[in-house]
Amino acid sequence: MVMNNRIKVIKGDITKCNVDAIVNAANTSLMGGGGVDGAIHRAGGPAVLEDCRRIVARQGGCKTGQAVVTTGGNLLAKFVIHTVGPVYNGGKGNVVELLKSCYLNSLLLATESKCKTIAFPNISTGIYGYPKLAAAEIAVATVKEFIDKNDRIETVILVCFDEENLSVLM
Ligand code: AR6
């Protein structure tokens, strides 16, 4: 895939990333779950869940395509940006726009929190079943468009946990 020199693709575990913010592929409850969400809550510890509970008390969770920010707790990252990807469900509904919104709203929150470096997992491509190539194209196009107009974000890392995501992004 055609990259930009401020976008890096790596294979690994996002909880180990030394960046200002890591993005979590959460669900609307913000109460944790499996996949990358479970890994982030385990590594971040109770402070992450406490912040999530405060957000839930204030605004009742997080809608699909939206994003919220919490502390990074015990992570190297200062912040976790929790976003809720669409369930693919055969591509019905506005899944493209919703996945795009996840990347965009996360990048907006990162700039508001003065982050220079941010790492994303491959949102929706696990339990939520989004086809990996289609999701990767949306991720790269949205990140590129954003950073071309915004020089406060220095580096965006796309973290691939599985071989298939790595191969479509390479
Ligand atoms: N680091 C980076 N990427 C990871 C890691 C990790 N430690 N672990 C898994 N992935 P998923 P979704 C990749 O299922 O599809 C949760 O239960 C994985 O290989 O975590 O958006 C939430 O609570 C895949 O490519 O998220 C929601 O209910 C990608 O992360 C639901 O799953 C996303 O897979 C969200 O589903």
mmCIF file of C-alpha atoms and ligand atoms in Angstrom:
data_model
loop_
_atom_site.group_PDB
_atom_site.id
_atom_site.type_symbol
_atom_site.label_atom_id
_atom_site.label_comp_id
_atom_site.label_asym_id
_atom_site.label_seq_id
_atom_site.Cartn_x
_atom_site.Cartn_y
_atom_site.Cartn_z
ATOM 1 C CA MET A 1 0.000 0.000 0.000
ATOM 2 C CA VAL A 2 1.299 3.494 -0.780
ATOM 3 C CA MET A 3 2.400 5.033 2.491
ATOM 4 C CA ASN A 4 3.470 8.409 3.713
ATOM 5 C CA ASN A 5 6.748 8.860 5.606
ATOM 6 C CA ARG A 6 4.772 9.801 8.742
ATOM 7 C CA ILE A 7 2.796 6.528 8.648
ATOM 8 C CA LYS A 8 4.574 3.407 9.872
ATOM 9 C CA VAL A 9 3.326 -0.158 9.759
ATOM 10 C CA ILE A 10 4.627 -2.602 12.352
ATOM 11 C CA LYS A 11 3.770 -6.084 13.545
ATOM 12 C CA GLY A 12 3.310 -6.376 17.281
ATOM 13 C CA ASP A 13 1.316 -5.799 20.413
ATOM 14 C CA ILE A 14 -0.076 -2.275 20.710
ATOM 15 C CA THR A 15 0.123 -2.358 24.519
ATOM 16 C CA LYS A 16 3.921 -2.280 24.198
ATOM 17 C CA CYS A 17 4.023 0.856 22.027
ATOM 18 C CA ASN A 18 5.921 3.835 23.326
ATOM 19 C CA VAL A 19 3.728 6.587 21.886
ATOM 20 C CA ASP A 20 1.658 9.458 23.297
ATOM 21 C CA ALA A 21 -1.639 7.663 22.649
ATOM 22 C CA ILE A 22 -2.763 4.196 21.666
ATOM 23 C CA VAL A 23 -6.193 3.615 20.174
ATOM 24 C CA ASN A 24 -8.473 0.897 21.511
ATOM 25 C CA ALA A 25 -11.032 -0.966 19.372
ATOM 26 C CA ALA A 26 -13.662 -0.833 22.096
ATOM 27 C CA ASN A 27 -17.410 -1.464 22.214
ATOM 28 C CA THR A 28 -20.211 0.980 23.022
ATOM 29 C CA SER A 29 -20.276 -0.014 26.715
ATOM 30 C CA LEU A 30 -16.617 1.015 27.221
ATOM 31 C CA MET A 31 -16.435 -1.714 29.863
ATOM 32 C CA GLY A 32 -13.732 -3.805 28.178
ATOM 33 C CA GLY A 33 -14.009 -7.006 26.171
ATOM 34 C CA GLY A 34 -11.887 -9.468 24.209
ATOM 35 C CA GLY A 35 -9.235 -8.882 21.533
ATOM 36 C CA VAL A 36 -7.211 -5.710 21.699
ATOM 37 C CA ASP A 37 -9.710 -4.173 24.148
ATOM 38 C CA GLY A 38 -9.027 -6.921 26.706
ATOM 39 C CA ALA A 39 -5.270 -6.620 26.199
ATOM 40 C CA ILE A 40 -5.336 -2.828 26.698
ATOM 41 C CA HIS A 41 -7.426 -3.016 29.873
ATOM 42 C CA ARG A 42 -5.181 -5.759 31.286
ATOM 43 C CA ALA A 43 -2.005 -3.805 30.570
ATOM 44 C CA GLY A 44 -3.414 -0.369 31.448
ATOM 45 C CA GLY A 45 -4.907 -1.546 34.726
ATOM 46 C CA PRO A 46 -7.818 -0.228 36.805
ATOM 47 C CA ALA A 47 -7.177 3.473 36.118
ATOM 48 C CA VAL A 48 -8.278 2.983 32.502
ATOM 49 C CA LEU A 49 -11.555 1.347 33.550
ATOM 50 C CA GLU A 50 -12.154 4.026 36.191
ATOM 51 C CA ASP A 51 -11.893 6.743 33.534
ATOM 52 C CA CYS A 52 -14.217 4.719 31.275
ATOM 53 C CA ARG A 53 -16.765 4.482 34.099
ATOM 54 C CA ARG A 54 -16.635 8.263 34.548
ATOM 55 C CA ILE A 55 -17.289 8.750 30.841
ATOM 56 C CA VAL A 56 -20.190 6.292 30.960
ATOM 57 C CA ALA A 57 -21.675 8.145 33.954
ATOM 58 C CA ARG A 58 -21.379 11.411 32.040
ATOM 59 C CA GLN A 59 -22.456 10.431 28.532
ATOM 60 C CA GLY A 60 -23.640 6.813 28.670
ATOM 61 C CA GLY A 61 -20.944 4.997 26.670
ATOM 62 C CA CYS A 62 -19.585 5.729 23.215
ATOM 63 C CA LYS A 63 -21.475 5.493 19.936
ATOM 64 C CA THR A 64 -20.124 3.602 16.932
ATOM 65 C CA GLY A 65 -17.714 5.832 15.017
ATOM 66 C CA GLN A 66 -17.108 8.109 18.002
ATOM 67 C CA ALA A 67 -14.079 8.234 20.329
ATOM 68 C CA VAL A 68 -13.278 9.114 23.939
ATOM 69 C CA VAL A 69 -9.974 9.562 25.752
ATOM 70 C CA THR A 70 -8.765 8.140 29.065
ATOM 71 C CA THR A 71 -5.513 7.878 30.912
ATOM 72 C CA GLY A 72 -3.052 5.245 29.754
ATOM 73 C CA GLY A 73 -2.778 3.964 33.326
ATOM 74 C CA ASN A 74 0.171 1.564 33.547
ATOM 75 C CA LEU A 75 0.859 1.696 29.806
ATOM 76 C CA LEU A 76 3.815 3.506 28.283
ATOM 77 C CA ALA A 77 1.265 5.586 26.389
ATOM 78 C CA LYS A 78 -0.054 8.605 28.261
ATOM 79 C CA PHE A 79 -3.550 8.199 26.803
ATOM 80 C CA VAL A 80 -5.865 5.525 25.491
ATOM 81 C CA ILE A 81 -8.281 6.744 22.848
ATOM 82 C CA HIS A 82 -11.236 4.363 22.816
ATOM 83 C CA THR A 83 -13.177 4.211 19.592
ATOM 84 C CA VAL A 84 -16.000 1.897 18.554
ATOM 85 C CA GLY A 85 -15.709 0.370 15.114
ATOM 86 C CA PRO A 86 -18.725 -0.865 13.137
ATOM 87 C CA VAL A 87 -19.756 -4.516 13.156
ATOM 88 C CA TYR A 88 -19.283 -5.487 9.485
ATOM 89 C CA ASN A 89 -22.460 -7.519 9.138
ATOM 90 C CA GLY A 90 -22.073 -8.143 5.391
ATOM 91 C CA GLY A 91 -21.312 -4.482 4.715
ATOM 92 C CA LYS A 92 -24.861 -3.377 5.441
ATOM 93 C CA GLY A 93 -25.451 0.169 6.636
ATOM 94 C CA ASN A 94 -22.835 2.907 6.546
ATOM 95 C CA VAL A 95 -19.875 0.798 7.691
ATOM 96 C CA VAL A 96 -17.378 2.668 5.481
ATOM 97 C CA GLU A 97 -18.307 6.060 6.915
ATOM 98 C CA LEU A 98 -18.357 4.693 10.453
ATOM 99 C CA LEU A 99 -14.911 3.115 10.167
ATOM 100 C CA LYS A 100 -13.582 6.328 8.652
ATOM 101 C CA SER A 101 -15.085 8.280 11.577
ATOM 102 C CA CYS A 102 -13.233 6.069 14.057
ATOM 103 C CA TYR A 103 -9.875 7.060 12.584
ATOM 104 C CA LEU A 104 -10.836 10.697 12.147
ATOM 105 C CA ASN A 105 -12.336 11.198 15.613
ATOM 106 C CA SER A 106 -9.375 9.430 17.230
ATOM 107 C CA LEU A 107 -6.922 11.693 15.402
ATOM 108 C CA LEU A 108 -8.945 14.765 16.404
ATOM 109 C CA LEU A 109 -8.878 13.717 20.066
ATOM 110 C CA ALA A 110 -5.163 13.017 19.821
ATOM 111 C CA THR A 111 -4.477 16.538 18.555
ATOM 112 C CA GLU A 112 -6.710 18.025 21.273
ATOM 113 C CA SER A 113 -4.628 16.097 23.818
ATOM 114 C CA LYS A 114 -1.449 17.428 22.176
ATOM 115 C CA CYS A 115 -0.255 14.002 21.080
ATOM 116 C CA LYS A 116 2.539 13.847 18.531
ATOM 117 C CA THR A 117 2.614 10.076 18.173
ATOM 118 C CA ILE A 118 -0.348 7.716 18.003
ATOM 119 C CA ALA A 119 -0.728 3.983 17.372
ATOM 120 C CA PHE A 120 -3.827 2.300 15.921
ATOM 121 C CA PRO A 121 -4.846 -1.345 15.869
ATOM 122 C CA ASN A 122 -6.716 -2.636 12.799
ATOM 123 C CA ILE A 123 -10.115 -1.484 14.069
ATOM 124 C CA SER A 124 -13.115 -3.780 13.396
ATOM 125 C CA THR A 125 -11.029 -6.476 11.668
ATOM 126 C CA GLY A 126 -11.232 -8.999 14.517
ATOM 127 C CA ILE A 127 -14.436 -9.884 16.323
ATOM 128 C CA TYR A 128 -16.387 -7.274 14.299
ATOM 129 C CA GLY A 129 -15.500 -9.061 11.026
ATOM 130 C CA TYR A 130 -14.565 -6.170 8.702
ATOM 131 C CA PRO A 131 -12.630 -7.508 5.674
ATOM 132 C CA LYS A 132 -8.977 -6.692 6.280
ATOM 133 C CA LEU A 133 -8.022 -5.247 2.907
ATOM 134 C CA ALA A 134 -11.061 -2.958 2.770
ATOM 135 C CA ALA A 135 -10.447 -1.824 6.348
ATOM 136 C CA ALA A 136 -6.759 -1.166 5.649
ATOM 137 C CA GLU A 137 -7.601 0.994 2.631
ATOM 138 C CA ILE A 138 -9.965 3.100 4.730
ATOM 139 C CA ALA A 139 -7.414 3.374 7.559
ATOM 140 C CA VAL A 140 -4.573 4.531 5.314
ATOM 141 C CA ALA A 141 -6.670 6.941 3.239
ATOM 142 C CA THR A 142 -8.193 8.560 6.321
ATOM 143 C CA VAL A 143 -4.912 8.899 8.203
ATOM 144 C CA LYS A 144 -3.141 10.304 5.124
ATOM 145 C CA GLU A 145 -5.842 12.863 4.462
ATOM 146 C CA PHE A 146 -5.719 13.993 8.097
ATOM 147 C CA ILE A 147 -1.962 14.294 8.529
ATOM 148 C CA ASP A 148 -1.530 16.043 5.191
ATOM 149 C CA LYS A 149 -3.542 18.916 6.693
ATOM 150 C CA ASN A 150 -2.216 18.643 10.240
ATOM 151 C CA ASP A 151 1.446 18.866 11.111
ATOM 152 C CA ARG A 152 1.018 18.509 14.874
ATOM 153 C CA ILE A 153 0.846 14.734 14.579
ATOM 154 C CA GLU A 154 4.352 13.572 13.726
ATOM 155 C CA THR A 155 3.941 9.823 13.432
ATOM 156 C CA VAL A 156 1.025 7.437 13.098
ATOM 157 C CA ILE A 157 1.805 3.770 13.687
ATOM 158 C CA LEU A 158 -0.520 1.105 12.300
ATOM 159 C CA VAL A 159 0.036 -1.906 14.538
ATOM 160 C CA CYS A 160 -0.760 -5.281 13.002
ATOM 161 C CA PHE A 161 -1.189 -8.163 15.388
ATOM 162 C CA ASP A 162 -1.911 -10.777 12.740
ATOM 163 C CA GLU A 163 -0.087 -11.726 9.529
ATOM 164 C CA GLU A 164 -3.028 -11.029 7.243
ATOM 165 C CA ASN A 165 -3.342 -7.401 8.340
ATOM 166 C CA LEU A 166 0.417 -6.999 8.047
ATOM 167 C CA SER A 167 0.453 -8.393 4.525
ATOM 168 C CA VAL A 168 -2.364 -6.157 3.264
ATOM 169 C CA LEU A 169 -0.690 -3.061 4.715
ATOM 170 C CA MET A 170 2.795 -3.810 3.392
HETATM 171 N N1 AR6 B 1 -2.241 -5.388 19.774
HETATM 172 C C1 AR6 B 1 -2.607 -4.982 18.537
HETATM 173 N N2 AR6 B 1 -3.630 -5.522 17.846
HETATM 174 C C2 AR6 B 1 -4.317 -6.512 18.436
HETATM 175 C C3 AR6 B 1 -4.015 -6.993 19.741
HETATM 176 C C4 AR6 B 1 -2.929 -6.382 20.414
HETATM 177 N N3 AR6 B 1 -2.560 -6.746 21.646
HETATM 178 N N4 AR6 B 1 -4.893 -7.984 20.041
HETATM 179 C C5 AR6 B 1 -5.707 -8.140 18.970
HETATM 180 N N5 AR6 B 1 -5.359 -7.260 17.995
HETATM 181 P P1 AR6 B 1 -10.621 -6.959 17.883
HETATM 182 P P2 AR6 B 1 -12.860 -5.421 16.720
HETATM 183 C C6 AR6 B 1 -5.932 -7.041 16.660
HETATM 184 O O1 AR6 B 1 -11.411 -8.222 17.830
HETATM 185 O O2 AR6 B 1 -12.893 -6.308 15.543
HETATM 186 C C7 AR6 B 1 -13.704 -6.561 21.686
HETATM 187 O O3 AR6 B 1 -14.282 -7.593 22.452
HETATM 188 C C8 AR6 B 1 -6.657 -8.181 15.992
HETATM 189 O O4 AR6 B 1 -5.743 -9.043 15.341
HETATM 190 O O5 AR6 B 1 -9.812 -6.691 19.083
HETATM 191 O O6 AR6 B 1 -12.909 -3.931 16.503
HETATM 192 C C9 AR6 B 1 -14.342 -5.215 21.945
HETATM 193 O O7 AR6 B 1 -14.743 -5.076 23.294
HETATM 194 C C10 AR6 B 1 -7.547 -7.450 14.994
HETATM 195 O O8 AR6 B 1 -6.864 -7.283 13.756
HETATM 196 O O9 AR6 B 1 -11.586 -5.659 17.684
HETATM 197 C C11 AR6 B 1 -15.506 -5.231 21.012
HETATM 198 O O10 AR6 B 1 -16.622 -5.882 21.562
HETATM 199 C C12 AR6 B 1 -7.735 -6.063 15.608
HETATM 200 O O11 AR6 B 1 -6.893 -6.025 16.758
HETATM 201 C C13 AR6 B 1 -15.006 -6.005 19.820
HETATM 202 O O12 AR6 B 1 -13.972 -6.848 20.317
HETATM 203 C C14 AR6 B 1 -9.153 -5.784 16.028
HETATM 204 O O13 AR6 B 1 -9.725 -6.960 16.591
HETATM 205 C C15 AR6 B 1 -14.393 -5.111 18.775
HETATM 206 O O14 AR6 B 1 -14.073 -5.869 17.652
#
